[in-house]
């Protein structure tokens, strides 16, 4: 029973990170049709910002909001300068552009910060591990789950209970009709990049506090996780993204503790195998609806 | 009553068909001649570079078969290359070395030692078989989801190769493959691949594939099996990629699973997009441009002396410029209408004009409905 609970807790903590990742991707996908290959690399740049801010002597309470602001700025800048020029609903071009952007971001990061891993600021209070009845819970994973819950709730309210959210959903559904209702697609794209920026900033802090170090090439791993969660959940569905993230989190936690030792290294491969099987059975993902192919 | 008609991008009959195929094959022959005479002029100083260019060009042509006829961008073709390389390596490793390096090889693999040609055939078959197994999952998806799954394929193959210790030595370097890859092998493989790619592109199967790419609904309505129309180019493309992998194995002689990963896929994808994903000739052109540029940036990154100054370009200049080129290319106004397929001048095969078939091209459609997608949340 304890083993099962431990897996559940680990899965919950992993799953909340992955849900946030998938949500960050799906916000932009809904409005613009972009699956952002460079998402992980943007998060890495945000993490480097946090490292730099700490190294000039700022305390953590000042670093966190500044990092979030930086992340939003980066996300909106990239959206404005790179992705909006491709035009909406051209997923293939957008994907390729984000692939190019990923190359550029990694190359620039190598140039600016070097190939070596940098220590990420991580307060000791978060690294303590609580022991309850044989269960091990780190403070960081508690914070992780709590932050994810707050963001999910806030997003739910924003999307479902506000005029702004209604406008965003309308644009995702049908940009032309939304425009007739006086919703400017341009501002909705900006809004979605801003939301992604907030989520990216939060993940940058949580993810690298757990990992401990940042390198210019850490982004690929993050992007892969986000992609798996996104595809499991179904593209373009916020609920699906959350479900996909938690599904991936629980699957990884279960594999990590129940897989025979000599198969441990195959974790990520097995996660992808699950994705492949799932997609054969249900191509639209858990929460997604079938896209109409004619578009 | 709805009438559907198909149009091919070539006239019907044997002569136009041969003409369509002739142009990329001729271009490939010109490229091969140009490259070989360049190699001759340099008196063998840059042989390595020319050989690597040939294998890259082969990879691009192979990738074009899939991307050009399905519209799915594959980030995962390195997986097929890896499978081809390991397959060729395992069957051609000298028996003596096998006992030392791979003592746990199963069954007949332990005792065989194939020469170059059969080992390349094994490489092609292995890669094609892998594609046939994983393919049904990839081809059921479209657009970004399919691209993500190809990336997943690469991750799966990479991790499996690193764990199949009996076959691949796991994370250790796989070494001892006979170094038999020569100019003749690489460039005849390239010409052969171009021929196969062109034959497929203008064959009836290729036409169906491109129709399914442009308009899956219309294709399905015309009785094209969209799944098969995507699966066939995938398997073909995987076989050619496996061939490139086999040649690569016989060139490198020592490699590991991480020699075939995302970083290695970058230049090949850039070559394809630069040249135009719908064109075989364009692919070869892209290979020439990107390979040349890679040499220039390598030279710049190493630095050079100007008088007493040592000038060096920033590290990673190659990737930086490739990334910028991709962004500028796809966001440029000229390519916006065509999406990723720059230089895509060919008309959509699934429109107007006449399909010279016997019988009525007419079709009755009833009870058509369209489902609308709900809100994002």
XYZ file of C-alpha atoms in Angstrom:
672
model
C 0.000 0.000 0.000
C 2.803 2.377 0.899
C 4.472 1.585 -2.413
C 1.298 2.358 -4.260
C 0.834 5.645 -2.387
C 4.429 6.601 -3.106
C 3.903 6.013 -6.823
C 0.714 8.051 -6.646
C 2.495 10.966 -4.980
C 5.427 10.851 -7.396
C 3.039 10.669 -10.304
C 1.059 13.604 -8.978
C 4.175 15.730 -8.722
C 5.546 14.733 -12.144
C 2.101 14.962 -13.684
C 1.536 18.509 -12.487
C 4.760 19.633 -14.191
C 3.865 17.835 -17.393
C 0.306 19.191 -17.352
C 1.648 22.716 -17.144
C 4.029 22.010 -20.032
C 1.266 20.623 -22.224
C -1.036 23.490 -21.264
C 1.617 26.001 -22.264
C 1.858 24.389 -25.688
C -1.849 23.909 -26.196
C -2.755 27.541 -25.481
C -0.839 28.689 -28.526
C -1.858 25.693 -30.599
C -5.524 26.478 -30.081
C -5.273 30.032 -31.353
C -2.408 29.881 -33.839
C -2.031 26.199 -34.771
C 1.570 26.193 -33.580
C 3.234 23.174 -31.964
C 6.251 24.907 -30.538
C 9.444 22.893 -30.936
C 11.329 25.753 -29.260
C 9.207 25.728 -26.088
C 11.865 23.865 -24.094
C 14.598 26.193 -25.307
C 12.575 29.263 -24.355
C 12.209 27.742 -20.887
C 15.977 27.215 -20.789
C 16.560 30.877 -21.633
C 14.168 31.854 -18.843
C 16.096 29.597 -16.481
C 19.355 31.270 -17.508
C 17.733 34.613 -16.724
C 16.984 33.369 -13.218
C 20.584 32.162 -12.840
C 21.942 35.527 -13.956
C 19.580 37.489 -11.697
C 20.687 35.390 -8.728
C 24.339 35.783 -9.589
C 24.072 39.584 -9.420
C 22.900 39.147 -5.847
C 19.125 39.458 -5.973
C 17.176 37.460 -3.368
C 14.762 34.761 -4.489
C 11.561 36.790 -3.805
C 12.841 39.340 -6.313
C 14.151 36.774 -8.786
C 10.820 34.940 -9.151
C 8.663 37.855 -10.374
C 11.453 39.201 -12.590
C 11.901 35.766 -14.165
C 8.185 35.537 -14.869
C 8.201 38.987 -16.448
C 11.219 38.007 -18.548
C 9.522 34.804 -19.645
C 6.358 36.612 -20.721
C 8.422 39.206 -22.565
C 10.410 36.517 -24.381
C 7.299 34.571 -25.294
C 5.460 37.634 -26.608
C 8.527 38.854 -28.463
C 8.979 35.509 -30.195
C 5.284 35.329 -30.972
C 5.264 38.798 -32.441
C 8.533 38.709 -34.362
C 8.701 35.095 -35.520
C 5.447 33.202 -35.419
C 2.857 35.842 -36.309
C 4.651 36.388 -39.607
C 3.830 32.869 -40.704
C 0.135 33.487 -40.392
C -2.431 31.434 -38.543
C -3.467 27.852 -39.148
C -0.467 26.779 -41.115
C 0.733 24.118 -38.666
C 3.496 22.651 -40.802
C 5.220 25.961 -41.520
C 4.828 26.992 -37.904
C 6.369 23.733 -36.736
C 9.346 24.193 -39.061
C 9.821 27.802 -37.986
C 9.818 26.731 -34.352
C 12.374 24.045 -35.251
C 14.584 26.765 -36.747
C 14.003 28.945 -33.711
C 15.062 26.084 -31.471
C 18.373 25.793 -33.338
C 18.936 29.531 -33.045
C 18.098 29.656 -29.320
C 20.425 26.734 -28.516
C 23.268 28.158 -30.605
C 22.902 31.586 -28.995
C 22.733 30.066 -25.518
C 25.953 28.138 -26.171
C 27.520 31.387 -27.307
C 26.338 33.465 -24.335
C 26.433 30.999 -21.444
C 28.852 28.322 -22.661
C 28.404 24.558 -22.790
C 29.027 23.987 -19.093
C 26.174 23.368 -16.689
C 25.337 26.322 -14.433
C 24.026 25.893 -10.894
C 20.376 26.848 -10.596
C 19.393 28.774 -7.440
C 17.461 26.405 -5.236
C 16.590 27.322 -1.646
C 17.494 24.645 0.896
C 14.019 24.797 2.428
C 12.579 23.306 -0.753
C 15.054 20.470 -0.883
C 14.088 18.966 2.460
C 12.348 15.641 2.245
C 9.429 14.936 4.556
C 9.030 11.393 5.885
C 5.467 10.411 6.701
C 4.675 6.764 7.461
C 7.439 5.523 5.206
C 6.413 7.877 2.400
C 8.935 10.327 1.043
C 7.756 13.693 -0.157
C 10.090 16.542 -1.023
C 8.929 20.055 -0.251
C 9.581 20.921 -3.867
C 7.062 18.424 -5.183
C 4.457 19.766 -2.762
C 5.138 23.270 -4.029
C 5.015 21.883 -7.561
C 1.567 20.379 -7.070
C 0.253 23.470 -5.289
C 1.501 25.879 -7.944
C 0.108 23.690 -10.720
C -3.274 23.562 -8.958
C -3.358 27.349 -8.627
C -2.464 27.874 -12.280
C -4.939 25.282 -13.525
C -7.695 26.896 -11.451
C -6.766 30.380 -12.648
C -6.731 29.253 -16.269
C -10.058 27.510 -15.854
C -11.602 30.697 -14.498
C -9.967 32.807 -17.185
C -11.116 30.583 -20.032
C -14.584 29.693 -18.804
C -15.722 32.552 -16.625
C -14.417 35.694 -18.269
C -15.156 37.632 -21.422
C -11.496 37.498 -22.351
C -11.511 33.716 -22.102
C -14.670 33.540 -24.167
C -13.008 35.646 -26.855
C -9.945 33.392 -26.760
C -12.038 30.265 -27.129
C -14.040 31.828 -29.917
C -10.853 32.649 -31.806
C -9.588 29.102 -31.343
C -12.874 27.760 -32.610
C -13.212 30.010 -35.609
C -11.066 33.093 -36.015
C -13.184 34.609 -38.785
C -16.445 34.400 -36.927
C -14.772 35.699 -33.785
C -13.585 38.656 -35.798
C -17.124 39.426 -36.867
C -17.946 39.572 -33.148
C -15.295 42.279 -32.730
C -12.605 40.016 -31.314
C -9.215 40.932 -32.716
C -7.332 37.726 -33.571
C -4.071 39.633 -33.212
C -4.707 40.467 -29.572
C -5.848 36.916 -28.897
C -2.592 35.549 -30.306
C -0.723 37.989 -28.065
C -2.805 36.916 -25.085
C -2.103 33.259 -25.718
C 1.634 33.920 -25.976
C 1.454 35.900 -22.718
C -0.279 33.004 -20.945
C 2.282 30.576 -22.361
C 4.984 32.917 -21.115
C 3.648 32.824 -17.556
C 3.422 29.037 -17.646
C 6.884 28.750 -19.188
C 8.354 30.968 -16.483
C 6.774 28.918 -13.700
C 8.054 25.687 -15.244
C 11.532 27.141 -15.714
C 11.717 27.806 -11.977
C 10.159 24.533 -10.785
C 11.849 22.237 -13.315
C 15.388 23.509 -12.816
C 15.057 23.801 -9.028
C 14.477 20.061 -9.164
C 17.221 19.296 -11.703
C 19.713 21.675 -10.079
C 21.668 22.741 -13.167
C 20.988 24.347 -16.547
C 22.800 23.766 -19.826
C 21.986 25.255 -23.242
C 20.898 21.802 -24.395
C 18.472 21.022 -21.548
C 15.586 22.209 -23.687
C 15.139 19.099 -25.833
C 14.189 16.928 -22.887
C 11.528 19.423 -21.794
C 10.169 19.731 -25.315
C 9.933 15.942 -25.630
C 7.976 15.612 -22.380
C 5.665 18.418 -23.417
C 5.080 16.831 -26.819
C 4.263 13.422 -25.347
C 1.814 14.911 -22.862
C 0.276 17.081 -25.559
C -0.214 14.247 -28.021
C -1.606 11.884 -25.372
C -4.103 14.546 -24.407
C -5.017 15.575 -27.908
C -3.943 18.746 -29.660
C -5.913 21.858 -28.946
C -7.797 20.706 -25.897
C -6.922 22.234 -22.533
C -8.603 19.469 -20.575
C -6.821 16.921 -22.733
C -3.480 18.599 -22.029
C -4.020 18.302 -18.295
C -5.174 14.703 -18.617
C -2.230 13.875 -20.885
C 0.234 15.456 -18.490
C -1.047 13.487 -15.515
C -1.262 10.287 -17.559
C 2.401 10.682 -18.510
C 3.365 11.563 -14.931
C 1.639 8.522 -13.398
C 2.953 6.247 -16.135
C 6.527 7.409 -15.538
C 6.248 7.097 -11.767
C 4.806 3.596 -12.092
C 7.453 2.520 -14.604
C 10.223 3.964 -12.431
C 9.303 1.897 -9.396
C 7.815 -1.262 -10.872
C 9.921 -1.841 -13.945
C 12.649 -4.511 -13.590
C 15.982 -2.813 -12.918
C 17.602 -3.760 -16.225
C 14.745 -2.140 -18.159
C 14.826 1.175 -16.229
C 16.681 2.995 -18.990
C 13.844 2.306 -21.388
C 11.417 4.530 -19.469
C 11.078 7.217 -22.080
C 10.902 4.697 -24.902
C 8.094 2.858 -23.107
C 6.264 6.140 -22.538
C 6.409 6.744 -26.276
C 5.301 3.179 -26.995
C 2.233 3.885 -24.859
C 1.653 7.041 -26.887
C 1.915 5.147 -30.156
C -0.530 2.455 -29.040
C -2.911 5.094 -27.759
C -2.759 7.016 -31.016
C -3.494 3.928 -33.059
C -6.570 3.283 -30.962
C -7.587 6.886 -30.586
C -5.837 9.225 -33.042
C -7.413 12.333 -31.576
C -5.960 11.805 -28.085
C -7.804 11.486 -24.797
C -9.555 14.836 -24.818
C -9.246 15.920 -28.410
C -11.921 15.784 -31.002
C -11.210 14.648 -34.504
C -9.940 17.538 -36.532
C -11.764 17.818 -39.792
C -9.226 16.924 -42.425
C -10.616 19.293 -44.996
C -9.227 22.385 -43.351
C -24.606 14.648 -58.023
C -20.935 15.483 -57.620
C -18.394 14.834 -60.325
C -14.856 14.221 -59.248
C -11.943 14.215 -61.604
C -8.268 13.652 -61.078
C -5.383 15.172 -62.878
C -1.838 13.969 -63.043
C 1.044 16.445 -63.206
C 2.319 14.715 -66.279
C 0.630 13.665 -69.487
C -0.396 10.077 -69.804
C 1.572 7.623 -71.799
C 4.994 6.068 -71.593
C 7.044 8.871 -73.119
C 5.907 11.694 -70.785
C 6.396 9.308 -67.865
C 9.975 8.585 -68.886
C 10.588 12.298 -69.477
C 9.360 13.141 -65.970
C 11.713 10.592 -64.490
C 14.594 11.541 -66.719
C 14.992 15.057 -65.384
C 15.865 14.279 -61.734
C 17.981 11.296 -62.802
C 19.920 13.467 -65.239
C 20.387 16.107 -62.576
C 21.691 13.465 -60.202
C 24.161 12.251 -62.838
C 25.344 15.825 -63.392
C 25.746 16.310 -59.648
C 27.719 13.083 -59.357
C 29.972 13.994 -62.287
C 30.523 17.516 -60.950
C 31.348 16.252 -57.470
C 33.679 13.536 -58.739
C 35.552 15.905 -61.028
C 35.833 18.316 -58.090
C 37.305 15.459 -56.078
C 39.705 14.714 -58.920
C 40.797 18.361 -59.128
C 41.439 18.479 -55.392
C 43.627 15.354 -55.790
C 41.920 13.444 -53.008
C 42.417 16.107 -50.338
C 38.724 16.448 -49.604
C 37.620 12.885 -50.258
C 36.011 12.538 -46.843
C 33.861 15.618 -47.371
C 32.714 14.467 -50.791
C 31.787 11.032 -49.490
C 29.831 12.519 -46.590
C 28.080 14.841 -49.023
C 27.019 11.833 -51.103
C 25.532 10.059 -48.086
C 23.751 13.254 -47.014
C 22.317 13.710 -50.497
C 21.101 10.110 -50.358
C 19.451 10.827 -46.990
C 17.699 13.888 -48.366
C 16.378 12.025 -51.393
C 15.133 9.265 -49.094
C 13.460 11.755 -46.765
C 11.918 13.528 -49.750
C 10.128 10.339 -50.756
C 8.218 10.452 -47.482
C 7.840 14.179 -46.797
C 7.176 15.094 -50.415
C 4.444 12.540 -50.888
C 2.733 12.757 -47.500
C 3.277 16.311 -46.311
C 4.320 14.940 -42.918
C 7.621 16.361 -41.696
C 9.626 13.539 -40.183
C 12.085 14.329 -37.424
C 12.604 10.611 -36.923
C 14.268 9.326 -40.053
C 17.559 9.050 -38.200
C 15.941 6.042 -36.509
C 15.822 4.190 -39.837
C 19.405 5.227 -40.536
C 20.448 3.839 -37.160
C 18.639 0.566 -37.806
C 20.275 0.284 -41.234
C 23.720 1.038 -39.830
C 23.465 -1.499 -37.011
C 21.936 -4.144 -39.276
C 24.709 -3.761 -41.855
C 27.300 -3.693 -39.097
C 26.058 -6.826 -37.367
C 25.900 -8.988 -40.484
C 29.246 -7.875 -41.909
C 31.368 -7.840 -38.768
C 34.172 -10.420 -39.135
C 33.355 -13.626 -37.258
C 36.531 -13.397 -35.220
C 35.621 -9.944 -33.951
C 32.074 -11.043 -33.234
C 33.267 -13.551 -30.669
C 35.122 -10.778 -28.868
C 32.743 -7.848 -29.247
C 29.306 -9.448 -29.438
C 29.552 -12.838 -27.741
C 25.819 -13.004 -27.087
C 24.591 -12.665 -30.663
C 21.633 -14.952 -31.245
C 21.723 -17.911 -33.629
C 22.875 -17.588 -37.175
C 24.034 -13.973 -36.759
C 27.016 -15.309 -34.824
C 28.431 -17.238 -37.739
C 27.699 -15.118 -40.809
C 30.020 -12.566 -42.317
C 28.390 -10.977 -45.348
C 30.204 -8.907 -47.970
C 29.237 -5.291 -48.740
C 26.307 -5.729 -51.098
C 24.245 -8.268 -49.133
C 24.854 -6.300 -45.936
C 23.385 -3.200 -47.579
C 20.369 -5.239 -48.659
C 19.954 -6.417 -45.067
C 20.172 -2.789 -43.917
C 17.394 -1.782 -46.323
C 15.173 -4.680 -45.331
C 15.657 -4.057 -41.617
C 14.777 -0.359 -41.926
C 11.808 -1.070 -44.185
C 10.519 -3.704 -41.763
C 10.778 -1.259 -38.861
C 8.845 1.297 -40.904
C 6.171 -1.245 -41.776
C 5.714 -2.047 -38.085
C 5.685 1.507 -36.706
C 4.128 3.025 -39.828
C 0.455 2.414 -39.134
C 0.750 4.576 -36.005
C 2.411 7.443 -37.862
C 0.245 7.538 -40.948
C -3.023 7.693 -39.077
C -2.077 11.146 -37.866
C -1.660 14.346 -39.795
C 0.311 17.535 -39.405
C 2.063 18.340 -36.132
C 0.844 15.230 -34.300
C 2.478 13.019 -36.914
C 5.710 14.994 -36.682
C 5.695 14.543 -32.905
C 5.253 10.800 -33.267
C 8.180 10.556 -35.704
C 10.259 12.246 -33.032
C 8.930 9.656 -30.584
C 10.033 6.911 -32.946
C 13.571 8.296 -32.826
C 13.542 8.313 -29.019
C 12.228 4.739 -28.886
C 14.783 3.389 -31.354
C 17.607 5.269 -29.666
C 16.812 3.861 -26.228
C 16.189 0.355 -27.511
C 19.532 0.363 -29.356
C 21.259 1.503 -26.205
C 19.706 -1.379 -24.279
C 19.912 -4.237 -26.757
C 23.406 -5.072 -25.507
C 23.503 -8.490 -27.204
C 23.076 -6.880 -30.614
C 24.571 -3.428 -30.347
C 26.980 -3.413 -27.387
C 24.600 -0.982 -25.687
C 26.123 2.406 -24.931
C 29.581 1.200 -25.938
C 30.914 1.997 -29.378
C 30.065 -0.552 -32.060
C 33.306 -1.028 -33.952
C 35.137 -3.252 -36.383
C 32.811 -2.889 -39.392
C 34.869 -3.380 -42.577
C 35.636 -0.038 -44.219
C 34.333 -0.788 -47.693
C 32.320 2.316 -48.568
C 33.805 3.911 -51.660
C 32.857 6.679 -54.079
C 31.428 4.088 -56.440
C 29.114 2.629 -53.794
C 27.889 5.976 -52.470
C 27.246 7.670 -55.764
C 25.719 4.695 -57.531
C 23.437 4.359 -54.498
C 22.556 8.036 -54.883
C 21.652 7.697 -58.553
C 19.701 4.527 -57.806
C 17.816 6.274 -54.998
C 16.952 9.194 -57.265
C 15.695 6.770 -59.891
C 13.540 4.913 -57.363
C 12.227 8.175 -55.891
C 11.313 9.512 -59.346
C 9.709 6.238 -60.429
C 7.604 6.310 -57.296
C 6.695 9.984 -57.534
C 5.237 9.706 -61.012
C 3.794 6.236 -60.638
C 0.136 5.686 -59.945
C 0.950 4.939 -56.289
C 2.906 8.173 -56.005
C 0.103 10.147 -57.572
C -2.328 8.682 -55.079
C 0.012 9.599 -52.234
C 0.318 13.180 -53.363
C -3.411 13.401 -53.815
C -3.938 12.180 -50.271
C -1.388 14.759 -49.147
C -3.194 17.651 -50.797
C -6.732 16.695 -50.002
C -7.295 13.559 -47.935
C -11.062 13.891 -48.090
C -11.198 14.140 -51.851
C -8.702 11.301 -52.173
C -10.721 9.063 -49.922
C -13.853 9.915 -51.832
C -12.149 8.833 -55.036
C -11.394 5.470 -53.525
C -7.768 6.112 -52.547
C -6.794 4.279 -49.398
C -5.221 7.179 -47.498
C -3.475 4.918 -44.983
C -1.761 2.911 -47.714
C -1.036 6.080 -49.675
C 1.070 7.218 -46.709
C 2.443 3.843 -45.640
C 3.971 2.964 -49.011
C 6.174 6.091 -49.247
C 7.135 5.642 -45.590
C 8.403 2.095 -46.136
C 10.167 3.042 -49.373
C 11.755 6.066 -47.773
C 12.834 4.000 -44.756
C 14.479 1.424 -47.051
C 16.506 4.141 -48.804
C 17.394 5.709 -45.450
C 18.503 2.261 -44.257
C 20.741 2.031 -47.320
C 22.327 5.339 -46.340
C 22.748 3.939 -42.823
C 24.504 0.843 -44.168
C 26.879 2.946 -46.257
C 27.493 5.166 -43.261
C 28.339 2.135 -41.109
C 30.840 0.862 -43.682
C 32.322 4.353 -43.874
C 32.595 5.151 -40.160
C 33.403 1.541 -39.081
C 32.741 2.606 -35.468
C 29.627 4.320 -34.170
C 27.172 4.375 -31.298
C 23.442 4.865 -30.809
C 23.853 8.591 -30.223
C 25.527 8.981 -33.631
C 21.950 8.961 -34.947
C 19.905 11.455 -32.963
C 18.150 14.791 -33.208
C 21.323 16.804 -33.804
C 22.226 14.666 -36.830
C 18.735 15.090 -38.280
C 19.014 18.886 -38.310
C 21.123 19.398 -41.448
C 19.151 16.804 -43.427
C 15.831 18.498 -42.626
C 17.357 21.877 -43.459
C 18.579 20.529 -46.809
C 15.132 19.249 -47.667
C 13.266 22.414 -46.712
C 15.834 24.630 -48.397
C 15.527 22.728 -51.654
C 11.762 22.338 -51.503
C 10.149 19.279 -49.984
C 8.156 18.437 -53.085
C 11.109 18.247 -55.428
C 13.738 15.523 -55.766
C 16.079 17.813 -57.685
C 15.545 20.491 -55.035
C 16.608 18.043 -52.357
C 19.950 17.456 -54.064
C 20.376 21.197 -54.514
C 19.668 21.739 -50.818
C 22.256 19.077 -49.983
C 24.864 20.902 -52.046
C 24.095 24.279 -50.477
C 23.980 23.071 -46.876
C 27.081 20.870 -47.222
C 29.070 23.713 -48.749
C 27.880 26.089 -46.064
C 28.768 23.562 -43.348
C 32.345 23.459 -44.686
C 32.536 27.253 -44.772
C 31.269 27.625 -41.210
C 33.629 24.885 -39.998
C 36.477 26.850 -41.540
C 35.249 30.084 -39.948
C 34.703 28.477 -36.547
C 38.248 27.121 -36.573
C 39.427 30.667 -37.127
C 42.093 32.046 -39.422
C 44.927 34.532 -39.321
C 44.632 38.003 -40.789
C 48.084 39.530 -40.396
C 48.759 39.134 -36.709
C 45.092 38.803 -35.752
C 43.422 35.487 -35.078
C 39.792 35.736 -36.138
C 37.258 33.051 -35.292
C 33.527 32.904 -35.829
C 31.308 32.041 -32.848
C 30.878 28.378 -31.963
C 27.758 26.716 -33.305
C 27.664 29.210 -36.187
C 26.454 26.419 -38.489
C 23.329 25.664 -36.472
C 22.689 29.342 -35.821
C 22.708 30.181 -39.505
C 20.736 27.067 -40.471
C 18.068 27.977 -37.928
C 17.910 31.573 -39.159
C 17.728 30.368 -42.753
C 14.822 28.066 -41.899
C 12.941 30.868 -40.136
C 13.510 33.405 -42.910
C 12.669 30.907 -45.622
C 9.383 29.813 -44.137
C 8.307 33.291 -43.017
C 9.209 34.944 -46.304
C 6.151 36.282 -48.137
C 6.833 34.117 -51.186
C 6.464 30.867 -49.292
C 3.524 31.859 -47.146
C 0.899 30.531 -49.496
C 2.647 27.256 -50.031
C 3.423 26.663 -46.424
C 6.612 24.721 -46.009
C 6.739 23.621 -49.575
C 8.821 26.328 -51.066
C 9.276 26.093 -54.779
C 6.091 24.129 -54.908
C 4.974 25.070 -58.369
C 3.240 21.835 -59.118
C -0.532 22.049 -59.235
C -2.565 19.989 -56.852
C -3.039 16.645 -58.554
C -6.494 16.367 -57.067
C -8.261 18.925 -59.156
C -10.141 19.473 -62.405
C -9.114 18.151 -65.820
C -9.649 14.619 -66.921
C -8.716 11.235 -65.632
C -8.488 9.044 -68.672
C -10.110 5.977 -67.256
C -12.785 3.797 -68.600
C -16.265 4.203 -67.214
C -18.026 7.046 -65.540
C -16.095 9.313 -63.165
C -19.385 10.268 -61.559
C -20.268 9.721 -57.993
C -23.374 10.203 -55.965
C -23.018 11.489 -52.442
C -25.751 11.481 -49.870
C -26.236 12.653 -46.318
C -23.113 14.740 -45.966
C -22.617 16.209 -42.530
C -19.908 18.295 -41.025
C -19.034 18.140 -37.361
C -17.868 21.387 -35.780
C -15.148 21.408 -33.201
C -16.155 22.533 -29.745
C -14.392 25.172 -27.671
C -10.785 24.638 -26.557
C -11.652 23.906 -22.968
